[in-house]
PDB file of C-alpha atoms in Angstrom:
ATOM      1  CA  UNK D   1      19.212-222.689 -84.738  1.00 59.00           C
ATOM      2  CA  UNK D   2      20.365-219.156 -84.408  1.00 86.00           C
ATOM      3  CA  UNK D   3      18.610-216.821 -87.097  1.00 94.00           C
ATOM      4  CA  UNK D   4      21.559-215.331 -89.688  1.00 97.00           C
ATOM      5  CA  UNK D   5      22.107-211.537 -89.598  1.00 98.00           C
ATOM      6  CA  UNK D   6      21.645-209.013 -92.575  1.00 98.00           C
ATOM      7  CA  UNK D   7      23.201-205.616 -92.290  1.00 98.00           C
ATOM      8  CA  UNK D   8      22.088-202.904 -94.282  1.00 98.00           C
ATOM      9  CA  UNK D   9      22.876-199.316 -95.092  1.00 97.00           C
ATOM     10  CA  UNK D  10      20.750-196.360 -96.382  1.00 95.00           C
ATOM     11  CA  UNK D  11      17.926-197.609 -94.790  1.00 95.00           C
ATOM     12  CA  UNK D  12      15.453-195.063 -95.857  1.00 89.00           C
ATOM     13  CA  UNK D  13      11.626-195.154 -96.807  1.00 88.00           C
ATOM     14  CA  UNK D  14      12.108-197.014-100.498  1.00 93.00           C
ATOM     15  CA  UNK D  15      14.769-199.848-101.010  1.00 96.00           C
ATOM     16  CA  UNK D  16      16.500-199.833 -97.787  1.00 96.00           C
ATOM     17  CA  UNK D  17      12.817-199.965 -95.917  1.00 95.00           C
ATOM     18  CA  UNK D  18      11.287-202.585 -98.167  1.00 97.00           C
ATOM     19  CA  UNK D  19      14.664-204.668 -97.858  1.00 98.00           C
ATOM     20  CA  UNK D  20      14.818-204.894 -94.557  1.00 97.00           C
ATOM     21  CA  UNK D  21      11.058-206.213 -94.622  1.00 97.00           C
ATOM     22  CA  UNK D  22      12.021-208.842 -96.920  1.00 98.00           C
ATOM     23  CA  UNK D  23      15.178-210.286 -94.844  1.00 98.00           C
ATOM     24  CA  UNK D  24      12.962-210.112 -91.407  1.00 97.00           C
ATOM     25  CA  UNK D  25      10.188-211.902 -93.510  1.00 96.00           C
ATOM     26  CA  UNK D  26      13.065-214.682 -94.647  1.00 97.00           C
ATOM     27  CA  UNK D  27      14.334-215.134 -91.227  1.00 96.00           C
ATOM     28  CA  UNK D  28      16.749-212.825 -91.046  1.00 97.00           C
ATOM     29  CA  UNK D  29      17.821-210.382 -87.641  1.00 97.00           C
ATOM     30  CA  UNK D  30      18.326-207.646 -89.373  1.00 97.00           C
ATOM     31  CA  UNK D  31      20.666-204.443 -88.511  1.00 98.00           C
ATOM     32  CA  UNK D  32      19.259-201.062 -90.070  1.00 97.00           C
ATOM     33  CA  UNK D  33      21.645-198.333 -90.311  1.00 97.00           C
ATOM     34  CA  UNK D  34      20.915-194.659 -91.243  1.00 94.00           C
ATOM     35  CA  UNK D  35      21.898-191.107 -90.539  1.00 91.00           C
ATOM     36  CA  UNK D  36      18.081-190.224 -89.633  1.00 86.00           C
ATOM     37  CA  UNK D  37      17.413-191.946 -86.133  1.00 84.00           C
ATOM     38  CA  UNK D  38      14.090-191.017 -86.202  1.00 85.00           C
ATOM     39  CA  UNK D  39      12.986-193.098 -89.259  1.00 84.00           C
ATOM     40  CA  UNK D  40      14.865-195.769 -88.250  1.00 92.00           C
ATOM     41  CA  UNK D  41      13.356-195.988 -84.322  1.00 90.00           C
ATOM     42  CA  UNK D  42      10.329-196.208 -86.513  1.00 89.00           C
ATOM     43  CA  UNK D  43      10.785-199.306 -88.670  1.00 93.00           C
ATOM     44  CA  UNK D  44      12.950-200.923 -85.852  1.00 93.00           C
ATOM     45  CA  UNK D  45       9.325-200.962 -83.883  1.00 92.00           C
ATOM     46  CA  UNK D  46       7.562-202.596 -87.108  1.00 93.00           C
ATOM     47  CA  UNK D  47       9.762-205.618 -87.592  1.00 94.00           C
ATOM     48  CA  UNK D  48      10.442-207.854 -84.795  1.00 90.00           C
ATOM     49  CA  UNK D  49      14.245-208.947 -84.001  1.00 87.00           C
ATOM     50  CA  UNK D  50      15.381-205.711 -85.976  1.00 94.00           C
ATOM     51  CA  UNK D  51      17.633-203.056 -84.386  1.00 96.00           C
ATOM     52  CA  UNK D  52      18.586-199.722 -85.625  1.00 96.00           C
ATOM     53  CA  UNK D  53      21.922-198.162 -85.636  1.00 97.00           C
ATOM     54  CA  UNK D  54      22.711-194.569 -86.442  1.00 96.00           C
ATOM     55  CA  UNK D  55      25.516-194.757 -88.550  1.00 96.00           C
ATOM     56  CA  UNK D  56      27.295-192.492 -91.221  1.00 96.00           C
ATOM     57  CA  UNK D  57      28.839-194.612 -93.533  1.00 97.00           C
ATOM     58  CA  UNK D  58      31.213-192.489 -95.326  1.00 97.00           C
ATOM     59  CA  UNK D  59      33.035-191.697 -91.946  1.00 97.00           C
ATOM     60  CA  UNK D  60      35.267-194.916 -90.546  1.00 97.00           C
ATOM     61  CA  UNK D  61      35.126-194.662 -87.118  1.00 98.00           C
ATOM     62  CA  UNK D  62      31.237-194.521 -87.051  1.00 97.00           C
ATOM     63  CA  UNK D  63      31.202-197.653 -89.468  1.00 98.00           C
ATOM     64  CA  UNK D  64      33.668-199.081 -86.797  1.00 98.00           C
ATOM     65  CA  UNK D  65      31.754-198.634 -83.419  1.00 98.00           C
ATOM     66  CA  UNK D  66      28.528-199.455 -85.046  1.00 98.00           C
ATOM     67  CA  UNK D  67      30.350-203.054 -86.756  1.00 98.00           C
ATOM     68  CA  UNK D  68      30.882-203.820 -83.344  1.00 98.00           C
ATOM     69  CA  UNK D  69      27.683-202.922 -81.848  1.00 98.00           C
ATOM     70  CA  UNK D  70      25.954-204.916 -84.044  1.00 98.00           C
ATOM     71  CA  UNK D  71      28.521-208.186 -83.854  1.00 97.00           C
ATOM     72  CA  UNK D  72      27.848-207.548 -79.736  1.00 97.00           C
ATOM     73  CA  UNK D  73      24.017-207.291 -80.330  1.00 96.00           C
ATOM     74  CA  UNK D  74      23.345-209.389 -83.039  1.00 97.00           C
ATOM     75  CA  UNK D  75      26.687-211.511 -84.324  1.00 96.00           C
ATOM     76  CA  UNK D  76      28.278-211.753 -87.514  1.00 97.00           C
ATOM     77  CA  UNK D  77      26.294-210.984 -90.277  1.00 98.00           C
ATOM     78  CA  UNK D  78      25.853-213.076 -92.930  1.00 98.00           C
ATOM     79  CA  UNK D  79      24.754-210.179 -95.766  1.00 98.00           C
ATOM     80  CA  UNK D  80      26.063-207.345 -95.852  1.00 98.00           C
ATOM     81  CA  UNK D  81      24.223-204.868 -98.090  1.00 98.00           C
ATOM     82  CA  UNK D  82      25.389-201.101 -99.371  1.00 98.00           C
ATOM     83  CA  UNK D  83      22.364-198.994 -99.901  1.00 97.00           C
ATOM     84  CA  UNK D  84      23.279-195.958 -98.505  1.00 95.00           C
ATOM     85  CA  UNK D  85      23.841-193.520-101.601  1.00 94.00           C
ATOM     86  CA  UNK D  86      24.998-189.782-102.114  1.00 91.00           C
ATOM     87  CA  UNK D  87      24.060-187.784-105.584  1.00 87.00           C
ATOM     88  CA  UNK D  88      23.843-184.620-106.657  1.00 86.00           C
ATOM     89  CA  UNK D  89      22.903-183.364-110.636  1.00 87.00           C
ATOM     90  CA  UNK D  90      25.044-180.965-112.722  1.00 91.00           C
ATOM     91  CA  UNK D  91      27.473-180.978-115.223  1.00 93.00           C
ATOM     92  CA  UNK D  92      31.187-181.388-114.484  1.00 94.00           C
ATOM     93  CA  UNK D  93      31.809-177.105-114.859  1.00 92.00           C
ATOM     94  CA  UNK D  94      28.508-176.576-112.130  1.00 92.00           C
ATOM     95  CA  UNK D  95      29.215-179.341-109.795  1.00 91.00           C
ATOM     96  CA  UNK D  96      30.943-178.502-106.641  1.00 92.00           C
ATOM     97  CA  UNK D  97      33.949-180.663-106.112  1.00 92.00           C
ATOM     98  CA  UNK D  98      33.200-181.609-102.293  1.00 94.00           C
ATOM     99  CA  UNK D  99      30.002-182.643-103.428  1.00 94.00           C
ATOM    100  CA  UNK D 100      31.351-184.973-105.543  1.00 94.00           C
ATOM    101  CA  UNK D 101      33.801-185.958-103.214  1.00 96.00           C
ATOM    102  CA  UNK D 102      31.240-186.469-100.422  1.00 96.00           C
ATOM    103  CA  UNK D 103      29.279-188.381-102.605  1.00 95.00           C
ATOM    104  CA  UNK D 104      31.977-190.896-103.736  1.00 96.00           C
ATOM    105  CA  UNK D 105      33.226-190.950-100.034  1.00 97.00           C
ATOM    106  CA  UNK D 106      29.203-192.487 -99.308  1.00 97.00           C
ATOM    107  CA  UNK D 107      28.937-194.664-101.800  1.00 97.00           C
ATOM    108  CA  UNK D 108      32.415-195.901-102.851  1.00 97.00           C
ATOM    109  CA  UNK D 109      34.452-195.552 -99.566  1.00 98.00           C
ATOM    110  CA  UNK D 110      31.273-196.581 -97.335  1.00 98.00           C
ATOM    111  CA  UNK D 111      31.335-199.870 -99.476  1.00 98.00           C
ATOM    112  CA  UNK D 112      34.821-200.484 -98.620  1.00 98.00           C
ATOM    113  CA  UNK D 113      34.850-199.851 -94.817  1.00 98.00           C
ATOM    114  CA  UNK D 114      31.595-202.116 -94.534  1.00 98.00           C
ATOM    115  CA  UNK D 115      33.449-204.940 -97.083  1.00 98.00           C
ATOM    116  CA  UNK D 116      36.802-204.483 -95.170  1.00 98.00           C
ATOM    117  CA  UNK D 117      35.199-204.826 -91.827  1.00 98.00           C
ATOM    118  CA  UNK D 118      32.937-207.407 -92.294  1.00 98.00           C
ATOM    119  CA  UNK D 119      34.419-209.796 -95.150  1.00 98.00           C
ATOM    120  CA  UNK D 120      36.786-211.180 -92.715  1.00 98.00           C
ATOM    121  CA  UNK D 121      34.214-213.141 -90.387  1.00 98.00           C
ATOM    122  CA  UNK D 122      32.705-214.691 -93.798  1.00 98.00           C
ATOM    123  CA  UNK D 123      35.678-215.544 -94.887  1.00 98.00           C
ATOM    124  CA  UNK D 124      36.420-217.631 -91.576  1.00 98.00           C
ATOM    125  CA  UNK D 125      32.407-219.275 -91.902  1.00 97.00           C
ATOM    126  CA  UNK D 126      33.386-220.157 -95.569  1.00 97.00           C
ATOM    127  CA  UNK D 127      30.622-218.171 -97.012  1.00 97.00           C
ATOM    128  CA  UNK D 128      28.414-214.956 -97.093  1.00 98.00           C
ATOM    129  CA  UNK D 129      27.077-212.336 -99.631  1.00 98.00           C
ATOM    130  CA  UNK D 130      28.115-208.590 -99.694  1.00 98.00           C
ATOM    131  CA  UNK D 131      25.703-206.894-102.355  1.00 98.00           C
ATOM    132  CA  UNK D 132      25.808-203.270-103.496  1.00 98.00           C
ATOM    133  CA  UNK D 133      22.656-201.315-104.872  1.00 97.00           C
ATOM    134  CA  UNK D 134      23.556-198.748-107.818  1.00 95.00           C
ATOM    135  CA  UNK D 135      22.088-197.695-110.882  1.00 92.00           C
ATOM    136  CA  UNK D 136      22.121-196.929-114.666  1.00 92.00           C
ATOM    137  CA  UNK D 137      24.824-194.374-113.242  1.00 91.00           C
ATOM    138  CA  UNK D 138      27.308-197.288-112.728  1.00 92.00           C
ATOM    139  CA  UNK D 139      27.645-197.707-116.249  1.00 92.00           C
ATOM    140  CA  UNK D 140      27.574-194.569-118.527  1.00 92.00           C
ATOM    141  CA  UNK D 141      28.126-190.338-117.757  1.00 90.00           C
ATOM    142  CA  UNK D 142      25.699-188.622-118.725  1.00 91.00           C
ATOM    143  CA  UNK D 143      26.128-184.626-119.468  1.00 93.00           C
ATOM    144  CA  UNK D 144      24.086-183.731-115.952  1.00 91.00           C
ATOM    145  CA  UNK D 145      25.543-186.590-113.910  1.00 92.00           C
ATOM    146  CA  UNK D 146      28.994-185.473-113.714  1.00 93.00           C
ATOM    147  CA  UNK D 147      28.768-185.025-109.691  1.00 91.00           C
ATOM    148  CA  UNK D 148      27.261-188.691-109.433  1.00 92.00           C
ATOM    149  CA  UNK D 149      28.007-191.265-112.233  1.00 94.00           C
ATOM    150  CA  UNK D 150      31.703-191.180-111.446  1.00 95.00           C
ATOM    151  CA  UNK D 151      30.964-192.084-107.853  1.00 96.00           C
ATOM    152  CA  UNK D 152      28.886-195.009-108.298  1.00 96.00           C
ATOM    153  CA  UNK D 153      31.044-196.154-111.204  1.00 97.00           C
ATOM    154  CA  UNK D 154      33.810-196.295-109.313  1.00 97.00           C
ATOM    155  CA  UNK D 155      31.416-198.046-106.691  1.00 98.00           C
ATOM    156  CA  UNK D 156      30.931-201.061-109.107  1.00 97.00           C
ATOM    157  CA  UNK D 157      34.213-201.371-110.231  1.00 98.00           C
ATOM    158  CA  UNK D 158      35.495-201.811-106.574  1.00 98.00           C
ATOM    159  CA  UNK D 159      32.905-204.403-105.929  1.00 98.00           C
ATOM    160  CA  UNK D 160      33.800-206.055-108.744  1.00 98.00           C
ATOM    161  CA  UNK D 161      37.544-206.323-107.579  1.00 98.00           C
ATOM    162  CA  UNK D 162      35.902-207.404-104.596  1.00 98.00           C
ATOM    163  CA  UNK D 163      34.373-210.186-106.099  1.00 98.00           C
ATOM    164  CA  UNK D 164      37.333-211.327-108.068  1.00 98.00           C
ATOM    165  CA  UNK D 165      38.945-211.585-104.446  1.00 98.00           C
ATOM    166  CA  UNK D 166      36.209-212.999-102.578  1.00 98.00           C
ATOM    167  CA  UNK D 167      34.470-215.275-104.502  1.00 98.00           C
ATOM    168  CA  UNK D 168      37.085-218.194-104.203  1.00 97.00           C
ATOM    169  CA  UNK D 169      37.316-217.634-100.716  1.00 97.00           C
ATOM    170  CA  UNK D 170      33.657-218.307-100.847  1.00 98.00           C
ATOM    171  CA  UNK D 171      31.713-215.052-100.159  1.00 98.00           C
ATOM    172  CA  UNK D 172      29.527-213.926-102.913  1.00 98.00           C
ATOM    173  CA  UNK D 173      29.686-210.031-103.916  1.00 98.00           C
ATOM    174  CA  UNK D 174      27.200-208.928-106.259  1.00 98.00           C
ATOM    175  CA  UNK D 175      26.168-205.409-107.872  1.00 98.00           C
ATOM    176  CA  UNK D 176      22.301-204.915-108.474  1.00 98.00           C
ATOM    177  CA  UNK D 177      22.017-201.731-111.614  1.00 97.00           C
ATOM    178  CA  UNK D 178      18.844-200.741-110.668  1.00 95.00           C
ATOM    179  CA  UNK D 179      17.531-198.967-114.594  1.00 92.00           C
ATOM    180  CA  UNK D 180      14.508-197.426-113.592  1.00 92.00           C
ATOM    181  CA  UNK D 181      12.735-194.806-111.326  1.00 90.00           C
ATOM    182  CA  UNK D 182      12.231-196.192-107.982  1.00 93.00           C
ATOM    183  CA  UNK D 183       8.647-196.243-106.800  1.00 88.00           C
ATOM    184  CA  UNK D 184       8.892-192.917-103.954  1.00 88.00           C
ATOM    185  CA  UNK D 185       6.726-190.153-102.846  1.00 87.00           C
ATOM    186  CA  UNK D 186       9.076-187.628-104.402  1.00 86.00           C
ATOM    187  CA  UNK D 187       9.339-189.611-107.449  1.00 92.00           C
ATOM    188  CA  UNK D 188       5.737-189.595-107.770  1.00 93.00           C
ATOM    189  CA  UNK D 189       5.965-186.088-107.785  1.00 92.00           C
ATOM    190  CA  UNK D 190       8.082-185.541-110.092  1.00 91.00           C
ATOM    191  CA  UNK D 191       6.627-187.487-112.474  1.00 92.00           C
ATOM    192  CA  UNK D 192       3.084-187.702-111.693  1.00 93.00           C
ATOM    193  CA  UNK D 193       1.773-188.427-115.062  1.00 92.00           C
ATOM    194  CA  UNK D 194       3.969-191.518-115.439  1.00 93.00           C
ATOM    195  CA  UNK D 195       1.776-194.416-114.864  1.00 90.00           C
ATOM    196  CA  UNK D 196       2.142-197.376-112.485  1.00 90.00           C
ATOM    197  CA  UNK D 197       4.562-199.419-114.786  1.00 90.00           C
ATOM    198  CA  UNK D 198       7.003-196.801-115.418  1.00 91.00           C
ATOM    199  CA  UNK D 199       8.319-197.309-111.385  1.00 93.00           C
ATOM    200  CA  UNK D 200      10.117-199.882-110.167  1.00 94.00           C
ATOM    201  CA  UNK D 201       8.252-201.161-106.742  1.00 96.00           C
ATOM    202  CA  UNK D 202      10.590-201.081-103.992  1.00 95.00           C
ATOM    203  CA  UNK D 203       9.459-204.230-102.843  1.00 97.00           C
ATOM    204  CA  UNK D 204      10.569-205.799-106.134  1.00 96.00           C
ATOM    205  CA  UNK D 205      14.262-204.558-105.798  1.00 97.00           C
ATOM    206  CA  UNK D 206      14.340-206.275-102.222  1.00 98.00           C
ATOM    207  CA  UNK D 207      13.206-209.823-103.757  1.00 98.00           C
ATOM    208  CA  UNK D 208      15.844-209.679-106.696  1.00 98.00           C
ATOM    209  CA  UNK D 209      18.454-208.597-104.060  1.00 98.00           C
ATOM    210  CA  UNK D 210      17.315-211.516-101.418  1.00 98.00           C
ATOM    211  CA  UNK D 211      17.561-214.021-104.783  1.00 98.00           C
ATOM    212  CA  UNK D 212      20.914-212.601-105.661  1.00 98.00           C
ATOM    213  CA  UNK D 213      22.272-212.727-101.926  1.00 98.00           C
ATOM    214  CA  UNK D 214      20.584-216.760-102.215  1.00 98.00           C
ATOM    215  CA  UNK D 215      21.842-217.809-105.349  1.00 98.00           C
ATOM    216  CA  UNK D 216      23.638-221.442-105.553  1.00 97.00           C
ATOM    217  CA  UNK D 217      27.253-221.236-105.691  1.00 95.00           C
ATOM    218  CA  UNK D 218      27.309-222.944-108.884  1.00 97.00           C
ATOM    219  CA  UNK D 219      25.532-220.189-110.694  1.00 97.00           C
ATOM    220  CA  UNK D 220      26.883-216.740-108.792  1.00 98.00           C
ATOM    221  CA  UNK D 221      26.035-213.331-110.296  1.00 97.00           C
ATOM    222  CA  UNK D 222      27.674-210.321-110.530  1.00 98.00           C
ATOM    223  CA  UNK D 223      26.944-207.581-112.705  1.00 96.00           C
ATOM    224  CA  UNK D 224      22.627-207.823-112.167  1.00 97.00           C
ATOM    225  CA  UNK D 225      20.503-205.289-113.950  1.00 96.00           C
ATOM    226  CA  UNK D 226      16.640-204.546-113.236  1.00 96.00           C
ATOM    227  CA  UNK D 227      14.221-202.652-115.236  1.00 95.00           C
ATOM    228  CA  UNK D 228      10.353-201.780-115.310  1.00 93.00           C
ATOM    229  CA  UNK D 229       9.155-204.269-118.716  1.00 92.00           C
ATOM    230  CA  UNK D 230       8.401-200.856-120.673  1.00 83.00           C
ATOM    231  CA  UNK D 231      11.837-199.342-120.248  1.00 81.00           C
ATOM    232  CA  UNK D 232      14.205-198.462-123.365  1.00 81.00           C
ATOM    233  CA  UNK D 233      17.716-199.186-123.088  1.00 82.00           C
TER     234      UNK D 233
END
């Protein structure tokens, strides 16, 4: 039996890499997408069956080219995870409108391009999963997040519209709200005095995405929130 394929966008040193490892361990051949070729190449060497593709998901032409390459090299993805993210801090008076638009292109349009490209094969197969990784900004607009929250909220609503469309056709769409600070080198430097349990582990995020992508179709989730046990919400 041919191993299933998982495509992951935005594969960096944290959540993206953890997702790639989790799905590789689960028996998938994994297509890893990012703009940083050096990072991709290193991870490709570590994961048997993984194949790296340089891709800016905000560019529909690049998405189309990479999608065709993935189908040629690995096959049709059974799982697509949109983890690429564009973000910026600032109030609505401070934020550069071009940066806001850039973030929208990555976060929301990137999801649209990937879903439009891969959903037809999933529909034909009668199964598949599309998961977008989001965060608390998808649910609320704080003052300093004007360059980010609108794009993540749009992403979540797009995912919901997709879920209502694709669900009856056998394709599971889910949105993972990560209500936490992800444990990364730069976040540790930004919050040096915080204890370990302040941070959410990339591996734990990947485990939950795996769970959501493999839920029984009689009990599919859409909006899934995860946070450390001590997080106030």
